[in-house]
Amino acid sequence: LAADYRQKPQKLLIIKNNAYTAQKLYERLQALLGDEVLLFSLEESLRVEAIAASPENKAIQMEAMAKLQQQDAFVAVLNTAAAIRFLPSPEVFKNHCITLKQDQEIEYEDLKQLLFEAGYTHVSRVDQPLCYAARGGIIDVYSMNYDHPLRIEFFDNIAAQRTIEIVQEAMIIPASDLLFTDAQVAELVEQANKALKNQLSQHDIAMQKLLQEHVNEDLDLISNHMMESRFYKYYAFLKNRSTVFDYAP
């Protein structure tokens, strides 16, 4: 496989039956192909993922998605859960990437909003990927495509958090695979409310109230782009859905 890829580099997706076998194949191929091999392996149980999602695994997933879109040739090793999982379309993912250049004009609050919509968690101090901190005209953000957090100083430089180096340009990749456009949110809310209306008649009054409160709370959060892993199920209400295969046409 590695020899064939070397002769004809292209986008290759290899699907293994579970996360363990995907990890083992990835390790063997990485020894031969290095960074041209990507691992895109997701938790096989949505319930487990929602309850005990690992920030480290999520960070690796987002880095892999970015590389799937940016690289012209790669070997991507997937487990079956990753192969069938709904994802934001490549266009939506790209639109949630944030490109910053030195001397670029952008409002402090606008950048915070962009980070929020891209799935970043606001913290007091950035010490792990997929988080950002903001204070006094400075924003620290840890995007997985960098080895260290970025520090964006308004009216000054983009630099690593402890000024390891100053860069002229940086691209911050999304921190979540739950990314929706405003049009998709509107479609999702409309279809979910229709499904809720059909379901209410099948339950007693107490259950109707509980179900309606639960769904309304979810839809309010989604409408405000406040995403949680448990909201993955709402992808089902979109007419056009994407998978990893859309990243490697």
mmCIF file of C-alpha atoms in Angstrom:
data_model
loop_
_atom_site.group_PDB
_atom_site.id
_atom_site.type_symbol
_atom_site.label_atom_id
_atom_site.label_comp_id
_atom_site.label_asym_id
_atom_site.label_seq_id
_atom_site.Cartn_x
_atom_site.Cartn_y
_atom_site.Cartn_z
ATOM 1 C CA LEU A 1 0.000 0.000 0.000
ATOM 2 C CA ALA A 2 2.742 2.465 0.949
ATOM 3 C CA ALA A 3 4.722 1.608 -2.210
ATOM 4 C CA ASP A 4 1.648 2.135 -4.414
ATOM 5 C CA TYR A 5 1.001 5.483 -2.768
ATOM 6 C CA ARG A 6 4.598 6.575 -3.310
ATOM 7 C CA GLN A 7 4.281 5.790 -7.008
ATOM 8 C CA LYS A 8 0.970 7.618 -7.353
ATOM 9 C CA PRO A 9 0.188 10.038 -4.494
ATOM 10 C CA GLN A 10 -3.552 10.639 -4.147
ATOM 11 C CA LYS A 11 -6.307 10.858 -1.569
ATOM 12 C CA LEU A 12 -6.830 7.378 -0.119
ATOM 13 C CA LEU A 13 -9.308 6.414 2.602
ATOM 14 C CA ILE A 14 -8.823 3.076 4.341
ATOM 15 C CA ILE A 15 -11.617 1.858 6.624
ATOM 16 C CA LYS A 16 -10.943 -0.590 9.445
ATOM 17 C CA ASN A 17 -13.621 -2.286 11.502
ATOM 18 C CA ASN A 18 -12.739 -0.651 14.827
ATOM 19 C CA ALA A 19 -10.546 1.964 16.485
ATOM 20 C CA TYR A 20 -7.900 -0.567 17.588
ATOM 21 C CA THR A 21 -7.225 -1.986 14.128
ATOM 22 C CA ALA A 22 -7.280 1.543 12.654
ATOM 23 C CA GLN A 23 -4.657 2.677 15.190
ATOM 24 C CA LYS A 24 -2.412 -0.316 14.433
ATOM 25 C CA LEU A 25 -2.551 0.210 10.665
ATOM 26 C CA TYR A 26 -1.921 3.927 11.126
ATOM 27 C CA GLU A 27 1.198 3.208 13.176
ATOM 28 C CA ARG A 28 2.576 0.833 10.525
ATOM 29 C CA LEU A 29 1.910 3.236 7.667
ATOM 30 C CA GLN A 30 3.246 6.252 9.563
ATOM 31 C CA ALA A 31 6.605 4.511 9.907
ATOM 32 C CA LEU A 32 6.748 4.375 6.093
ATOM 33 C CA LEU A 33 4.952 7.550 5.000
ATOM 34 C CA GLY A 34 5.329 9.936 7.933
ATOM 35 C CA ASP A 35 3.012 12.943 8.015
ATOM 36 C CA GLU A 36 1.269 11.865 4.814
ATOM 37 C CA VAL A 37 -0.734 9.379 6.904
ATOM 38 C CA LEU A 38 -3.708 10.627 8.911
ATOM 39 C CA LEU A 39 -5.714 8.878 11.598
ATOM 40 C CA PHE A 40 -9.409 9.752 11.708
ATOM 41 C CA SER A 41 -10.890 7.529 14.386
ATOM 42 C CA LEU A 42 -14.009 8.382 16.375
ATOM 43 C CA GLU A 43 -15.693 6.906 19.442
ATOM 44 C CA GLU A 44 -17.907 4.032 18.316
ATOM 45 C CA SER A 45 -20.634 4.849 20.833
ATOM 46 C CA LEU A 46 -22.289 8.268 20.651
ATOM 47 C CA ARG A 47 -23.480 7.811 24.228
ATOM 48 C CA VAL A 48 -19.941 7.226 25.483
ATOM 49 C CA GLU A 49 -18.684 10.177 23.444
ATOM 50 C CA ALA A 50 -21.328 12.492 24.899
ATOM 51 C CA ILE A 51 -20.601 11.405 28.472
ATOM 52 C CA ALA A 52 -16.841 10.978 28.458
ATOM 53 C CA ALA A 53 -15.509 12.821 25.423
ATOM 54 C CA SER A 54 -11.744 13.289 25.552
ATOM 55 C CA PRO A 55 -10.478 16.799 24.719
ATOM 56 C CA GLU A 56 -7.290 15.211 23.386
ATOM 57 C CA ASN A 57 -9.212 12.939 20.986
ATOM 58 C CA LYS A 58 -11.367 15.851 19.834
ATOM 59 C CA ALA A 59 -8.256 17.930 19.159
ATOM 60 C CA ILE A 60 -6.715 15.118 17.078
ATOM 61 C CA GLN A 61 -9.996 14.765 15.165
ATOM 62 C CA MET A 62 -10.106 18.461 14.283
ATOM 63 C CA GLU A 63 -6.479 18.462 13.142
ATOM 64 C CA ALA A 64 -7.193 15.454 10.917
ATOM 65 C CA MET A 65 -10.256 17.140 9.389
ATOM 66 C CA ALA A 66 -8.202 20.231 8.592
ATOM 67 C CA LYS A 67 -5.512 18.150 6.900
ATOM 68 C CA LEU A 68 -8.125 16.170 4.966
ATOM 69 C CA GLN A 69 -9.283 19.420 3.436
ATOM 70 C CA GLN A 70 -5.934 21.124 2.951
ATOM 71 C CA GLN A 71 -3.685 18.330 1.646
ATOM 72 C CA ASP A 72 -3.857 17.260 -1.997
ATOM 73 C CA ALA A 73 -2.635 13.738 -1.269
ATOM 74 C CA PHE A 74 -2.786 11.580 1.856
ATOM 75 C CA VAL A 75 -3.589 8.158 3.251
ATOM 76 C CA ALA A 76 -6.344 8.461 5.847
ATOM 77 C CA VAL A 77 -7.062 5.514 8.131
ATOM 78 C CA LEU A 78 -10.596 5.453 9.548
ATOM 79 C CA ASN A 79 -12.667 3.224 11.758
ATOM 80 C CA THR A 80 -16.254 2.488 10.726
ATOM 81 C CA ALA A 81 -17.637 5.055 13.207
ATOM 82 C CA ALA A 82 -15.651 7.819 11.509
ATOM 83 C CA ALA A 83 -16.689 6.638 8.039
ATOM 84 C CA ILE A 84 -20.413 6.949 8.733
ATOM 85 C CA ARG A 85 -20.363 10.010 11.005
ATOM 86 C CA PHE A 86 -22.066 13.173 9.773
ATOM 87 C CA LEU A 87 -19.695 16.137 9.527
ATOM 88 C CA PRO A 88 -19.917 19.781 8.518
ATOM 89 C CA SER A 89 -19.466 20.163 4.782
ATOM 90 C CA PRO A 90 -15.930 21.023 3.609
ATOM 91 C CA GLU A 91 -17.232 24.481 2.679
ATOM 92 C CA VAL A 92 -18.702 25.107 6.139
ATOM 93 C CA PHE A 93 -15.523 23.814 7.791
ATOM 94 C CA LYS A 94 -13.401 26.111 5.635
ATOM 95 C CA ASN A 95 -15.641 29.106 6.388
ATOM 96 C CA HIS A 96 -15.109 28.530 10.111
ATOM 97 C CA CYS A 97 -11.326 28.639 9.732
ATOM 98 C CA ILE A 98 -9.998 32.008 10.888
ATOM 99 C CA THR A 99 -7.091 33.559 8.997
ATOM 100 C CA LEU A 100 -5.274 36.410 10.712
ATOM 101 C CA LYS A 101 -2.464 38.575 9.391
ATOM 102 C CA GLN A 102 -0.263 41.103 11.112
ATOM 103 C CA ASP A 103 -1.746 44.611 10.765
ATOM 104 C CA GLN A 104 -5.109 43.138 9.749
ATOM 105 C CA GLU A 105 -8.083 45.162 10.954
ATOM 106 C CA ILE A 106 -10.517 43.146 13.066
ATOM 107 C CA GLU A 107 -12.493 44.118 16.128
ATOM 108 C CA TYR A 108 -11.581 42.461 19.418
ATOM 109 C CA GLU A 109 -15.171 41.367 20.094
ATOM 110 C CA ASP A 110 -15.613 40.149 16.497
ATOM 111 C CA LEU A 111 -12.649 37.794 16.854
ATOM 112 C CA LYS A 112 -14.041 36.444 20.114
ATOM 113 C CA GLN A 113 -17.356 35.785 18.355
ATOM 114 C CA LEU A 114 -15.613 33.987 15.486
ATOM 115 C CA LEU A 115 -13.771 31.768 17.959
ATOM 116 C CA PHE A 116 -17.016 31.032 19.772
ATOM 117 C CA GLU A 117 -18.761 30.067 16.512
ATOM 118 C CA ALA A 118 -15.793 27.865 15.572
ATOM 119 C CA GLY A 119 -16.330 25.861 18.752
ATOM 120 C CA TYR A 120 -13.599 27.231 21.020
ATOM 121 C CA THR A 121 -14.171 27.145 24.771
ATOM 122 C CA HIS A 122 -13.539 30.343 26.721
ATOM 123 C CA VAL A 123 -11.221 29.797 29.687
ATOM 124 C CA SER A 124 -9.259 32.021 32.060
ATOM 125 C CA ARG A 125 -5.919 30.549 30.961
ATOM 126 C CA VAL A 126 -5.088 28.542 27.842
ATOM 127 C CA ASP A 127 -3.360 25.312 28.859
ATOM 128 C CA GLN A 128 -4.871 22.821 26.389
ATOM 129 C CA PRO A 129 -6.005 22.781 22.725
ATOM 130 C CA LEU A 130 -9.398 24.038 21.516
ATOM 131 C CA CYS A 131 -9.629 26.833 24.109
ATOM 132 C CA TYR A 132 -9.128 30.584 24.114
ATOM 133 C CA ALA A 133 -8.647 33.292 26.729
ATOM 134 C CA ALA A 134 -9.242 37.035 26.307
ATOM 135 C CA ARG A 135 -8.141 39.899 28.499
ATOM 136 C CA GLY A 136 -6.941 43.461 28.058
ATOM 137 C CA GLY A 137 -6.647 43.535 24.279
ATOM 138 C CA ILE A 138 -4.918 40.145 24.125
ATOM 139 C CA ILE A 139 -6.425 36.870 22.922
ATOM 140 C CA ASP A 140 -4.657 33.546 23.459
ATOM 141 C CA VAL A 141 -5.967 30.638 21.381
ATOM 142 C CA TYR A 142 -4.717 27.070 21.027
ATOM 143 C CA SER A 143 -5.433 25.777 17.526
ATOM 144 C CA MET A 144 -4.410 22.162 16.892
ATOM 145 C CA ASN A 145 -2.402 23.009 13.770
ATOM 146 C CA TYR A 146 0.203 24.734 15.980
ATOM 147 C CA ASP A 147 2.520 23.230 18.556
ATOM 148 C CA HIS A 148 1.880 26.082 20.981
ATOM 149 C CA PRO A 149 -0.940 28.549 21.682
ATOM 150 C CA LEU A 150 -1.119 31.710 19.612
ATOM 151 C CA ARG A 151 -1.205 35.114 21.236
ATOM 152 C CA ILE A 152 -2.993 37.799 19.242
ATOM 153 C CA GLU A 153 -2.048 41.235 20.502
ATOM 154 C CA PHE A 154 -4.252 43.966 19.094
ATOM 155 C CA PHE A 155 -2.211 46.802 17.573
ATOM 156 C CA ASP A 156 0.883 44.564 17.707
ATOM 157 C CA ASN A 157 1.855 40.995 16.761
ATOM 158 C CA ILE A 158 0.614 37.458 16.392
ATOM 159 C CA ALA A 159 2.974 35.373 18.493
ATOM 160 C CA ALA A 160 3.218 32.147 20.408
ATOM 161 C CA GLN A 161 1.898 32.486 23.958
ATOM 162 C CA ARG A 162 5.359 32.824 25.495
ATOM 163 C CA THR A 163 6.786 34.590 22.431
ATOM 164 C CA ILE A 164 8.523 31.525 21.039
ATOM 165 C CA GLU A 165 8.308 33.208 17.645
ATOM 166 C CA ILE A 166 6.436 36.020 15.933
ATOM 167 C CA VAL A 167 4.491 35.049 12.809
ATOM 168 C CA GLN A 168 3.079 37.256 10.082
ATOM 169 C CA GLU A 169 0.034 35.108 9.404
ATOM 170 C CA ALA A 170 -1.883 32.379 11.199
ATOM 171 C CA MET A 171 -4.845 30.144 10.416
ATOM 172 C CA ILE A 172 -6.991 28.933 13.307
ATOM 173 C CA ILE A 173 -8.912 25.746 12.498
ATOM 174 C CA PRO A 174 -12.324 24.928 14.027
ATOM 175 C CA ALA A 175 -12.525 23.302 17.440
ATOM 176 C CA SER A 176 -15.776 21.401 16.856
ATOM 177 C CA ASP A 177 -17.402 19.217 14.213
ATOM 178 C CA LEU A 178 -20.783 20.706 15.131
ATOM 179 C CA LEU A 179 -20.695 23.661 12.740
ATOM 180 C CA PHE A 180 -23.823 25.067 11.152
ATOM 181 C CA THR A 181 -24.594 28.034 8.954
ATOM 182 C CA ASP A 182 -27.501 30.281 9.944
ATOM 183 C CA ALA A 183 -29.546 28.718 7.119
ATOM 184 C CA GLN A 184 -28.814 25.217 8.429
ATOM 185 C CA VAL A 185 -29.792 26.250 11.950
ATOM 186 C CA ALA A 186 -33.101 27.574 10.632
ATOM 187 C CA GLU A 187 -33.725 24.342 8.695
ATOM 188 C CA LEU A 188 -32.759 22.206 11.662
ATOM 189 C CA VAL A 189 -35.027 24.097 14.059
ATOM 190 C CA GLU A 190 -37.972 23.955 11.641
ATOM 191 C CA GLN A 191 -37.652 20.219 11.002
ATOM 192 C CA ALA A 192 -37.041 19.376 14.659
ATOM 193 C CA ASN A 193 -40.177 21.292 15.683
ATOM 194 C CA LYS A 194 -42.197 19.413 13.066
ATOM 195 C CA ALA A 195 -40.933 16.086 14.403
ATOM 196 C CA LEU A 196 -41.652 17.211 17.967
ATOM 197 C CA LYS A 197 -45.229 18.121 17.060
ATOM 198 C CA ASN A 198 -45.779 14.654 15.604
ATOM 199 C CA GLN A 199 -44.333 12.974 18.683
ATOM 200 C CA LEU A 200 -46.263 14.931 21.321
ATOM 201 C CA SER A 201 -49.598 13.323 20.494
ATOM 202 C CA GLN A 202 -48.156 9.911 21.362
ATOM 203 C CA HIS A 203 -47.455 10.815 25.018
ATOM 204 C CA ASP A 204 -49.375 11.858 28.112
ATOM 205 C CA ILE A 205 -49.443 15.496 29.237
ATOM 206 C CA ALA A 206 -46.572 15.152 31.716
ATOM 207 C CA MET A 207 -44.298 13.563 29.129
ATOM 208 C CA GLN A 208 -45.341 16.118 26.502
ATOM 209 C CA LYS A 209 -44.248 18.952 28.779
ATOM 210 C CA LEU A 210 -40.932 17.283 29.603
ATOM 211 C CA LEU A 211 -40.181 16.485 25.967
ATOM 212 C CA GLN A 212 -41.076 19.972 24.783
ATOM 213 C CA GLU A 213 -38.919 21.632 27.440
ATOM 214 C CA HIS A 214 -35.961 19.396 26.576
ATOM 215 C CA VAL A 215 -36.172 19.998 22.813
ATOM 216 C CA ASN A 216 -36.804 23.733 23.176
ATOM 217 C CA GLU A 217 -33.738 24.072 25.399
ATOM 218 C CA ASP A 218 -31.610 22.233 22.842
ATOM 219 C CA LEU A 219 -32.888 24.320 19.944
ATOM 220 C CA ASP A 220 -32.327 27.580 21.827
ATOM 221 C CA LEU A 221 -28.696 26.630 22.440
ATOM 222 C CA ILE A 222 -28.196 25.535 18.834
ATOM 223 C CA SER A 223 -29.767 28.768 17.558
ATOM 224 C CA ASN A 224 -27.156 30.665 19.585
ATOM 225 C CA HIS A 225 -24.330 28.414 18.290
ATOM 226 C CA MET A 226 -23.763 27.042 21.794
ATOM 227 C CA MET A 227 -22.889 23.501 20.717
ATOM 228 C CA GLU A 228 -22.545 20.423 22.888
ATOM 229 C CA SER A 229 -21.579 16.932 21.740
ATOM 230 C CA ARG A 230 -25.066 15.625 22.523
ATOM 231 C CA PHE A 231 -26.465 17.823 19.756
ATOM 232 C CA TYR A 232 -24.958 15.568 17.082
ATOM 233 C CA LYS A 233 -28.346 13.832 16.721
ATOM 234 C CA TYR A 234 -29.813 17.009 15.219
ATOM 235 C CA TYR A 235 -27.733 16.532 12.063
ATOM 236 C CA ALA A 236 -30.493 14.091 11.074
ATOM 237 C CA PHE A 237 -32.855 17.019 10.447
ATOM 238 C CA LEU A 238 -30.695 18.492 7.690
ATOM 239 C CA LYS A 239 -31.561 17.600 4.117
ATOM 240 C CA ASN A 240 -27.966 17.835 2.901
ATOM 241 C CA ARG A 241 -25.465 16.097 5.152
ATOM 242 C CA SER A 242 -21.763 15.459 4.664
ATOM 243 C CA THR A 243 -19.359 12.702 5.658
ATOM 244 C CA VAL A 244 -15.609 12.247 5.487
ATOM 245 C CA PHE A 245 -15.975 11.105 1.865
ATOM 246 C CA ASP A 246 -16.882 14.678 0.897
ATOM 247 C CA TYR A 247 -13.406 15.678 2.077
ATOM 248 C CA ALA A 248 -11.756 13.280 -0.361
ATOM 249 C CA PRO A 249 -13.797 13.446 -3.592
#
